[in-house]
């Protein structure tokens, strides 16, 4: 309690002096977003999810049981962000190793690189975003079950029970869910299977209505009894295939049988003595977080100040370069060559740094790097830590709000719209405004490029922090900024998460900024040649830090997640 009060006092003092924090979400107070514990700590974007994780520890379960329960509850509680029709990544540190689990969706066998183009080679509007063709083969269930089967302590039926209960009995529609429903109302209304669940008397559900998902509860029961086969074979598989047949979609039983979870080697880098560990391709997150930190490492950001225009200018310029490289070099490394070593090398960071001045570079002045081929080769996030040194950091998604908008009839879950994370053609723009290159074109069984970045920071062999966030391309810049806020600017964890954020992704050629930066900061950045757009950063960082054997949890107070610990 004393430590918590001290943290709050320190952050209030520092906040009043030289940096600004973001506004809290609607009806949110700081209290539920922050917790201190010593046995375990959980931060998720959903209250039911955090409490389900806590229940697993209380039942004698381990960190994997908590992660599994949280995954399934989030699938029910946040259908706009994630779901069993989606996929994700999970970074897991145990006493002796670190594993990077990839359960990203895959392109169906019958897909091809021109699937989203008409005969003239033009993009077919929204085909990669709405409806059946937007959906990749789901990976979430296979992923979390494989991890649970290998390392969980409690029976599967016990860890899925909270999700079944929530789906069966329902919960009250909260403001963010109501907002997402309103944004996607037209698409959701167009599918009878979606309408049946998310509309009442012809109207989309509103804040305060009850959302009950009985079909989803039955699908979860099937998974609880039959494991992977309860989703990828049998009745649920037939429901997925029938939905595809109904809309001339591509996913077949063979796609479901072939879905495979991958364990990959995490990406690692170093920043001023801290080890940064994050997700490798098909996520671009780890590579570009490390690239951005490498570029910034030789600047004295701390003495310039966290929200000083010079700090913002150089940080945004590093982000701009990262996204120029992303468009050119990134894709599923199982299919294309990704120059991981080059992009994350200190030498390349030096080369980029030598091109940076006090003035902004225009988009046309920023070239992707050249690397030798011979070298070594809208989402949700939760973070958990325990007193045994175990850490789980996982980002999961159906991509945009409610994925494809199409609920599998009778099975009660949305198919994702992750196919939009592929390049529909070289140079095309995805849902998050990012440019796609030829390495990220659709190919059967390929995984679309992602920005999801579950990450862990260590020093001298000890975990310092673990974190991640949703929000498409903004994910990697929000994670990089939160790491910088904590280890470079030495802010308390709450302020590191809540400090105002900015984002540059090379295209379009501007800095997105959160509301609240002083006019004089923006005026200074304008004189350097930057343009701005206010808004458009919706990251909700879930972070845990270890400070003197205490576990400090912060669930981004822009959202309605909670931190719970003991
Ligand atoms: N669907 C967003 C991402 O994977 O980055």
Short mmCIF file of C-alpha atoms in Angstrom, two decimals, residues 81-468:
data_model
loop_
_atom_site.label_atom_id
_atom_site.label_comp_id
_atom_site.label_asym_id
_atom_site.label_seq_id
_atom_site.Cartn_x
_atom_site.Cartn_y
_atom_site.Cartn_z
CA UNK A 81 -11.29 -7.14 -30.80
CA UNK A 82 -10.59 -10.87 -30.64
CA UNK A 83 -12.31 -14.21 -30.75
CA UNK A 84 -11.97 -17.92 -31.41
CA UNK A 85 -12.35 -17.12 -35.11
CA UNK A 86 -9.09 -15.12 -34.97
CA UNK A 87 -5.44 -15.65 -34.08
CA UNK A 88 -2.48 -14.14 -32.28
CA UNK A 89 0.98 -14.41 -30.80
CA UNK A 90 2.18 -15.27 -27.30
CA UNK A 91 5.57 -14.68 -25.77
CA UNK A 92 6.28 -16.95 -22.83
CA UNK A 93 9.21 -16.75 -20.45
CA UNK A 94 9.75 -19.53 -17.95
CA UNK A 95 12.69 -20.00 -15.60
CA UNK A 96 14.95 -21.43 -18.30
CA UNK A 97 13.61 -20.45 -21.72
CA UNK A 98 11.64 -17.99 -23.80
CA UNK A 99 9.17 -19.25 -26.38
CA UNK A 100 7.47 -17.25 -29.11
CA UNK A 101 4.19 -18.95 -30.07
CA UNK A 102 2.66 -18.09 -33.45
CA UNK A 103 -1.02 -18.90 -33.91
CA UNK A 104 -1.60 -16.30 -36.60
CA UNK A 105 -4.30 -17.02 -39.21
CA UNK A 106 -3.22 -18.59 -42.53
CA UNK A 107 -4.41 -17.88 -46.06
CA UNK A 108 -6.72 -20.66 -47.32
CA UNK A 109 -5.31 -23.20 -49.80
CA UNK A 110 -7.56 -21.90 -52.55
CA UNK A 111 -6.43 -18.25 -52.15
CA UNK A 112 -3.95 -16.52 -54.47
CA UNK A 113 -2.14 -13.21 -54.86
CA UNK A 114 -4.82 -11.56 -57.02
CA UNK A 115 -7.80 -12.59 -54.95
CA UNK A 116 -8.69 -9.02 -53.97
CA UNK A 117 -8.33 -7.55 -57.50
CA UNK A 118 -10.79 -7.27 -60.38
CA UNK A 119 -9.96 -8.23 -63.97
CA UNK A 120 -8.29 -4.85 -64.54
CA UNK A 121 -6.05 -5.31 -61.52
CA UNK A 122 -7.92 -2.79 -59.35
CA UNK A 123 -8.74 -3.54 -55.74
CA UNK A 124 -12.31 -4.71 -55.14
CA UNK A 125 -13.57 -2.37 -52.45
CA UNK A 126 -13.75 -3.94 -48.98
CA UNK A 127 -13.35 -7.53 -50.23
CA UNK A 128 -10.37 -8.01 -47.91
CA UNK A 129 -12.22 -6.37 -44.99
CA UNK A 130 -15.86 -7.51 -44.93
CA UNK A 131 -17.37 -10.95 -45.33
CA UNK A 132 -16.11 -14.40 -46.16
CA UNK A 133 -13.03 -13.63 -48.30
CA UNK A 134 -11.61 -11.44 -45.54
CA UNK A 135 -11.17 -14.48 -43.30
CA UNK A 136 -7.95 -16.39 -42.84
CA UNK A 137 -7.96 -19.88 -41.32
CA UNK A 138 -8.37 -19.28 -37.55
CA UNK A 139 -5.43 -20.13 -35.28
CA UNK A 140 -6.39 -18.95 -31.80
CA UNK A 141 -7.97 -22.17 -30.53
CA UNK A 142 -5.16 -24.38 -31.86
CA UNK A 143 -2.56 -22.05 -30.35
CA UNK A 144 -3.87 -21.63 -26.84
CA UNK A 145 -4.87 -25.31 -26.57
CA UNK A 146 -1.40 -26.49 -27.61
CA UNK A 147 0.20 -24.26 -24.98
CA UNK A 148 -2.30 -25.39 -22.35
CA UNK A 149 -1.88 -29.06 -23.21
CA UNK A 150 1.90 -28.79 -22.84
CA UNK A 151 2.08 -26.60 -19.76
CA UNK A 152 -1.30 -26.08 -18.07
CA UNK A 153 -1.95 -27.60 -14.64
CA UNK A 154 -5.76 -27.47 -14.43
CA UNK A 155 -8.18 -29.51 -16.58
CA UNK A 156 -9.29 -27.74 -19.77
CA UNK A 157 -12.94 -27.79 -18.69
CA UNK A 158 -12.04 -25.73 -15.60
CA UNK A 159 -10.15 -23.06 -17.53
CA UNK A 160 -12.87 -22.69 -20.19
CA UNK A 161 -15.69 -22.60 -17.62
CA UNK A 162 -15.60 -18.81 -16.96
CA UNK A 163 -15.90 -18.10 -20.71
CA UNK A 164 -18.83 -20.52 -21.12
CA UNK A 165 -20.55 -18.92 -18.15
CA UNK A 166 -20.08 -15.39 -19.52
CA UNK A 167 -21.30 -16.34 -23.01
CA UNK A 168 -24.33 -18.22 -21.64
CA UNK A 169 -25.44 -15.61 -19.10
CA UNK A 170 -24.25 -12.51 -20.91
CA UNK A 171 -23.01 -9.13 -19.81
CA UNK A 172 -23.95 -5.49 -20.23
CA UNK A 173 -22.81 -3.78 -23.41
CA UNK A 174 -20.10 -1.28 -22.39
CA UNK A 175 -19.31 2.03 -24.20
CA UNK A 176 -16.42 0.76 -26.39
CA UNK A 177 -18.40 -2.28 -27.54
CA UNK A 178 -21.42 -0.06 -28.28
CA UNK A 179 -19.16 2.29 -30.27
CA UNK A 180 -17.69 -0.56 -32.33
CA UNK A 181 -21.18 -1.95 -33.00
CA UNK A 182 -22.30 1.45 -34.23
CA UNK A 183 -19.25 1.82 -36.49
CA UNK A 184 -19.81 -1.60 -38.10
CA UNK A 185 -23.63 -1.63 -37.92
CA UNK A 186 -24.24 -1.79 -41.68
CA UNK A 187 -21.92 -4.74 -42.30
CA UNK A 188 -23.11 -6.61 -39.21
CA UNK A 189 -26.76 -6.15 -40.21
CA UNK A 190 -26.10 -7.66 -43.64
CA UNK A 191 -25.45 -11.16 -42.20
CA UNK A 192 -28.49 -12.91 -40.62
CA UNK A 193 -26.18 -14.99 -38.38
CA UNK A 194 -24.65 -11.78 -36.97
CA UNK A 195 -27.98 -9.96 -36.79
CA UNK A 196 -29.45 -12.75 -34.64
CA UNK A 197 -26.93 -12.03 -31.84
CA UNK A 198 -26.03 -8.35 -32.05
CA UNK A 199 -29.40 -6.78 -32.93
CA UNK A 200 -32.61 -6.52 -30.89
CA UNK A 201 -35.89 -5.77 -32.70
CA UNK A 202 -33.93 -4.67 -35.77
CA UNK A 203 -31.67 -2.28 -33.83
CA UNK A 204 -28.01 -2.82 -33.09
CA UNK A 205 -27.33 -3.38 -29.37
CA UNK A 206 -26.58 -0.20 -27.44
CA UNK A 207 -24.70 0.62 -24.24
CA UNK A 208 -26.63 -0.91 -21.33
CA UNK A 209 -28.23 -3.73 -23.40
CA UNK A 210 -27.38 -7.33 -22.51
CA UNK A 211 -25.23 -9.38 -24.89
CA UNK A 212 -25.96 -13.11 -24.64
CA UNK A 213 -23.99 -15.52 -26.87
CA UNK A 214 -25.56 -18.98 -26.42
CA UNK A 215 -24.22 -20.46 -29.68
CA UNK A 216 -20.73 -19.35 -28.68
CA UNK A 217 -21.22 -20.99 -25.26
CA UNK A 218 -22.02 -24.28 -27.06
CA UNK A 219 -18.93 -23.97 -29.29
CA UNK A 220 -16.82 -23.38 -26.17
CA UNK A 221 -18.38 -26.49 -24.56
CA UNK A 222 -17.38 -28.48 -27.64
CA UNK A 223 -13.78 -27.23 -27.28
CA UNK A 224 -13.83 -28.01 -23.53
CA UNK A 225 -14.83 -31.62 -24.24
CA UNK A 226 -12.98 -32.45 -27.48
CA UNK A 227 -10.04 -30.03 -27.38
CA UNK A 228 -8.71 -29.01 -30.80
CA UNK A 229 -11.07 -31.47 -32.53
CA UNK A 230 -13.99 -29.66 -30.91
CA UNK A 231 -13.26 -26.73 -33.24
CA UNK A 232 -11.25 -27.98 -36.24
CA UNK A 233 -13.29 -31.18 -36.76
CA UNK A 234 -16.85 -32.34 -36.11
CA UNK A 235 -19.86 -30.08 -35.81
CA UNK A 236 -18.08 -26.73 -35.41
CA UNK A 237 -15.83 -27.45 -38.40
CA UNK A 238 -18.93 -28.34 -40.44
CA UNK A 239 -20.51 -25.04 -39.41
CA UNK A 240 -17.40 -23.12 -40.57
CA UNK A 241 -17.36 -24.98 -43.89
CA UNK A 242 -21.11 -24.51 -44.43
CA UNK A 243 -20.73 -20.77 -43.85
CA UNK A 244 -17.98 -20.74 -46.47
CA UNK A 245 -20.13 -22.69 -48.93
CA UNK A 246 -23.06 -20.33 -48.36
CA UNK A 247 -20.97 -17.29 -49.42
CA UNK A 248 -18.69 -19.08 -51.94
CA UNK A 249 -15.80 -18.78 -49.48
CA UNK A 250 -12.50 -20.67 -49.59
CA UNK A 251 -11.97 -22.35 -46.22
CA UNK A 252 -12.26 -26.15 -46.41
CA UNK A 253 -11.79 -29.07 -44.02
CA UNK A 254 -8.29 -29.47 -45.45
CA UNK A 255 -7.44 -25.91 -44.35
CA UNK A 256 -8.68 -26.68 -40.85
CA UNK A 257 -6.73 -29.96 -40.72
CA UNK A 258 -3.56 -28.25 -41.95
CA UNK A 259 -3.65 -25.39 -39.46
CA UNK A 260 -0.40 -25.59 -37.49
CA UNK A 261 0.88 -23.65 -34.50
CA UNK A 262 4.53 -22.56 -34.77
CA UNK A 263 7.12 -22.05 -32.10
CA UNK A 264 9.53 -19.42 -33.37
CA UNK A 265 12.78 -17.92 -32.17
CA UNK A 266 12.03 -14.56 -30.52
CA UNK A 267 13.66 -11.40 -31.86
CA UNK A 268 16.14 -9.90 -29.41
CA UNK A 269 17.96 -6.59 -29.27
CA UNK A 270 19.70 -4.38 -26.76
CA UNK A 271 19.08 -0.81 -25.65
CA UNK A 272 21.56 0.80 -23.22
CA UNK A 273 22.15 -2.49 -21.38
CA UNK A 274 18.52 -3.66 -21.44
CA UNK A 275 17.62 -6.77 -23.42
CA UNK A 276 14.48 -6.36 -25.56
CA UNK A 277 12.67 -9.56 -26.54
CA UNK A 278 9.72 -9.55 -28.91
CA UNK A 279 7.82 -11.31 -31.68
CA UNK A 280 9.53 -12.37 -34.94
CA UNK A 281 7.87 -12.53 -38.42
CA UNK A 282 5.14 -12.91 -39.46
CA UNK A 283 4.94 -10.05 -37.00
CA UNK A 284 6.88 -6.95 -37.94
CA UNK A 285 6.62 -5.77 -34.33
CA UNK A 286 9.78 -7.13 -32.76
CA UNK A 287 12.05 -6.15 -35.66
CA UNK A 288 10.84 -2.57 -35.83
CA UNK A 289 10.65 -1.96 -32.07
CA UNK A 290 14.32 -2.95 -31.89
CA UNK A 291 15.15 -0.94 -35.03
CA UNK A 292 13.51 2.20 -33.57
CA UNK A 293 15.28 1.75 -30.23
CA UNK A 294 18.62 1.14 -32.01
CA UNK A 295 18.27 4.39 -33.98
CA UNK A 296 17.41 6.35 -30.83
CA UNK A 297 20.02 4.76 -28.59
CA UNK A 298 22.76 7.31 -29.34
CA UNK A 299 20.54 10.33 -28.65
CA UNK A 300 20.21 11.71 -25.14
CA UNK A 301 16.42 11.66 -25.12
CA UNK A 302 16.28 11.82 -21.33
CA UNK A 303 18.07 15.14 -21.15
CA UNK A 304 15.95 16.55 -23.99
CA UNK A 305 12.79 15.54 -22.09
CA UNK A 306 10.06 13.04 -22.89
CA UNK A 307 7.64 15.39 -24.68
CA UNK A 308 10.19 17.89 -25.92
CA UNK A 309 9.71 18.64 -29.67
CA UNK A 310 13.24 17.44 -30.42
CA UNK A 311 12.54 14.07 -28.77
CA UNK A 312 9.26 13.75 -30.66
CA UNK A 313 10.93 14.74 -33.94
CA UNK A 314 13.75 12.16 -33.72
CA UNK A 315 11.48 9.41 -32.39
CA UNK A 316 8.90 10.04 -35.14
CA UNK A 317 11.72 10.06 -37.73
CA UNK A 318 12.91 6.66 -36.48
CA UNK A 319 9.32 5.35 -36.74
CA UNK A 320 9.05 6.77 -40.28
CA UNK A 321 12.17 4.87 -41.38
CA UNK A 322 10.92 1.66 -39.73
CA UNK A 323 7.67 1.77 -41.71
CA UNK A 324 9.47 2.47 -45.00
CA UNK A 325 11.50 -0.70 -44.32
CA UNK A 326 8.40 -2.60 -43.24
CA UNK A 327 6.66 -1.97 -46.56
CA UNK A 328 9.67 -3.19 -48.54
CA UNK A 329 11.18 -6.01 -46.49
CA UNK A 330 8.56 -7.68 -44.30
CA UNK A 331 6.35 -10.70 -44.89
CA UNK A 332 5.95 -14.26 -43.59
CA UNK A 333 9.54 -15.47 -43.27
CA UNK A 334 8.36 -19.04 -44.06
CA UNK A 335 7.70 -17.75 -47.60
CA UNK A 336 9.98 -14.78 -48.25
CA UNK A 337 13.41 -13.64 -47.15
CA UNK A 338 13.20 -11.09 -44.29
CA UNK A 339 16.52 -9.36 -43.50
CA UNK A 340 16.06 -9.67 -39.73
CA UNK A 341 19.72 -9.32 -38.88
CA UNK A 342 20.25 -6.26 -41.11
CA UNK A 343 17.17 -4.41 -39.93
CA UNK A 344 17.97 -4.95 -36.27
CA UNK A 345 21.72 -4.33 -36.53
CA UNK A 346 23.47 -1.43 -34.82
CA UNK A 347 25.29 -0.73 -38.12
CA UNK A 348 22.04 -0.10 -39.98
CA UNK A 349 20.82 2.10 -37.11
CA UNK A 350 24.02 4.14 -37.48
CA UNK A 351 23.42 4.48 -41.23
CA UNK A 352 19.86 5.77 -40.62
CA UNK A 353 20.99 8.08 -37.82
CA UNK A 354 23.53 9.70 -40.15
CA UNK A 355 20.66 10.78 -42.40
CA UNK A 356 18.59 12.40 -39.64
CA UNK A 357 18.77 16.15 -39.03
CA UNK A 358 16.68 18.61 -37.03
CA UNK A 359 14.28 18.83 -39.98
CA UNK A 360 11.62 16.30 -41.04
CA UNK A 361 12.32 14.13 -44.09
CA UNK A 362 9.52 13.91 -46.62
CA UNK A 363 8.16 10.48 -47.51
CA UNK A 364 10.03 10.56 -50.83
CA UNK A 365 13.35 11.18 -49.04
CA UNK A 366 13.07 8.05 -46.95
CA UNK A 367 14.40 4.94 -48.70
CA UNK A 368 14.17 1.42 -47.34
CA UNK A 369 17.59 -0.04 -46.48
CA UNK A 370 19.46 -2.45 -48.75
CA UNK A 371 20.55 -5.76 -47.24
CA UNK A 372 22.55 -8.74 -48.37
CA UNK A 373 20.59 -11.96 -48.85
CA UNK A 374 23.41 -13.91 -47.27
CA UNK A 375 22.75 -12.86 -43.70
CA UNK A 376 21.45 -15.12 -40.95
CA UNK A 377 18.47 -15.17 -41.63
CA UNK A 378 -8.37 -3.32 -34.09
CA UNK A 379 -6.85 -6.63 -31.44
CA UNK A 380 -6.34 -7.24 -27.75
CA UNK A 381 -3.45 -7.88 -25.38
CA UNK A 382 -2.87 -9.28 -21.92
CA UNK A 383 0.17 -9.67 -19.70
CA UNK A 384 0.73 -11.95 -16.69
CA UNK A 385 3.69 -12.41 -14.33
CA UNK A 386 4.20 -14.58 -11.30
CA UNK A 387 6.66 -14.80 -8.44
CA UNK A 388 8.51 -17.73 -10.06
CA UNK A 389 9.85 -15.60 -12.88
CA UNK A 390 7.21 -16.77 -15.39
CA UNK A 391 5.87 -14.21 -17.84
CA UNK A 392 3.18 -14.41 -20.51
CA UNK A 393 2.55 -11.56 -22.92
CA UNK A 394 -0.01 -12.26 -25.65
CA UNK A 395 -1.68 -10.23 -28.40
CA UNK A 396 -4.75 -11.76 -30.04
CA UNK A 397 -7.11 -10.47 -32.68
CA UNK A 398 -9.78 -10.80 -35.34
CA UNK A 399 -8.18 -7.68 -36.95
CA UNK A 400 -10.77 -4.87 -37.48
CA UNK A 401 -13.84 -4.41 -35.30
CA UNK A 402 -15.67 -7.79 -35.35
CA UNK A 403 -13.25 -9.08 -38.03
CA UNK A 404 -15.15 -9.93 -41.23
CA UNK A 405 -18.47 -9.03 -39.56
CA UNK A 406 -19.69 -12.53 -40.39
CA UNK A 407 -20.72 -14.85 -37.55
CA UNK A 408 -20.52 -18.58 -38.32
CA UNK A 409 -24.19 -19.66 -38.24
CA UNK A 410 -24.97 -21.76 -35.20
CA UNK A 411 -21.41 -21.48 -33.83
CA UNK A 412 -21.72 -17.91 -32.57
CA UNK A 413 -18.26 -16.49 -33.36
CA UNK A 414 -16.95 -14.01 -35.92
CA UNK A 415 -14.58 -15.01 -38.67
CA UNK A 416 -11.57 -12.68 -38.71
CA UNK A 417 -10.68 -10.22 -41.51
CA UNK A 418 -6.97 -10.87 -41.25
CA UNK A 419 -6.60 -11.33 -45.04
CA UNK A 420 -6.57 -7.51 -45.11
CA UNK A 421 -3.18 -7.61 -43.40
CA UNK A 422 -1.80 -9.05 -46.65
CA UNK A 423 -0.98 -6.61 -49.48
CA UNK A 424 -3.94 -6.74 -51.86
CA UNK A 425 -1.34 -5.58 -54.42
CA UNK A 426 2.11 -3.98 -54.06
CA UNK A 427 1.77 -0.42 -52.82
CA UNK A 428 -1.85 -0.82 -51.65
CA UNK A 429 -2.93 0.47 -48.25
CA UNK A 430 -4.45 -1.74 -45.55
CA UNK A 431 -7.11 -0.99 -42.93
CA UNK A 432 -4.47 0.75 -40.79
CA UNK A 433 -3.19 2.88 -43.67
CA UNK A 434 0.08 0.93 -43.96
CA UNK A 435 1.66 0.33 -47.35
CA UNK A 436 2.09 -3.31 -48.35
CA UNK A 437 4.89 -4.71 -50.50
CA UNK A 438 5.33 -7.74 -52.72
CA UNK A 439 6.75 -9.88 -49.91
CA UNK A 440 3.36 -9.71 -48.23
CA UNK A 441 1.15 -10.80 -51.16
CA UNK A 442 -1.40 -13.58 -50.54
CA UNK A 443 -0.18 -17.16 -51.03
CA UNK A 444 -1.87 -20.37 -49.89
CA UNK A 445 -0.97 -21.18 -46.26
CA UNK A 446 1.03 -17.95 -45.85
CA UNK A 447 0.49 -15.86 -42.71
CA UNK A 448 -0.28 -12.15 -43.17
CA UNK A 449 2.21 -9.59 -41.88
CA UNK A 450 1.34 -8.30 -38.42
CA UNK A 451 2.45 -5.54 -36.06
CA UNK A 452 1.50 -7.42 -32.91
CA UNK A 453 4.34 -7.15 -30.45
CA UNK A 454 4.08 -9.02 -27.16
CA UNK A 455 7.38 -7.98 -25.58
CA UNK A 456 9.60 -8.52 -22.54
CA UNK A 457 12.44 -6.27 -21.30
CA UNK A 458 15.23 -7.75 -19.16
CA UNK A 459 18.36 -6.50 -17.45
CA UNK A 460 21.17 -8.62 -15.99
CA UNK A 461 19.08 -11.75 -16.54
CA UNK A 462 16.07 -10.42 -14.62
CA UNK A 463 12.71 -9.42 -16.06
CA UNK A 464 12.19 -5.65 -15.88
CA UNK A 465 8.85 -5.35 -17.66
CA UNK A 466 6.46 -7.14 -20.03
CA UNK A 467 3.92 -5.43 -22.22
CA UNK A 468 1.90 -5.25 -25.40
#
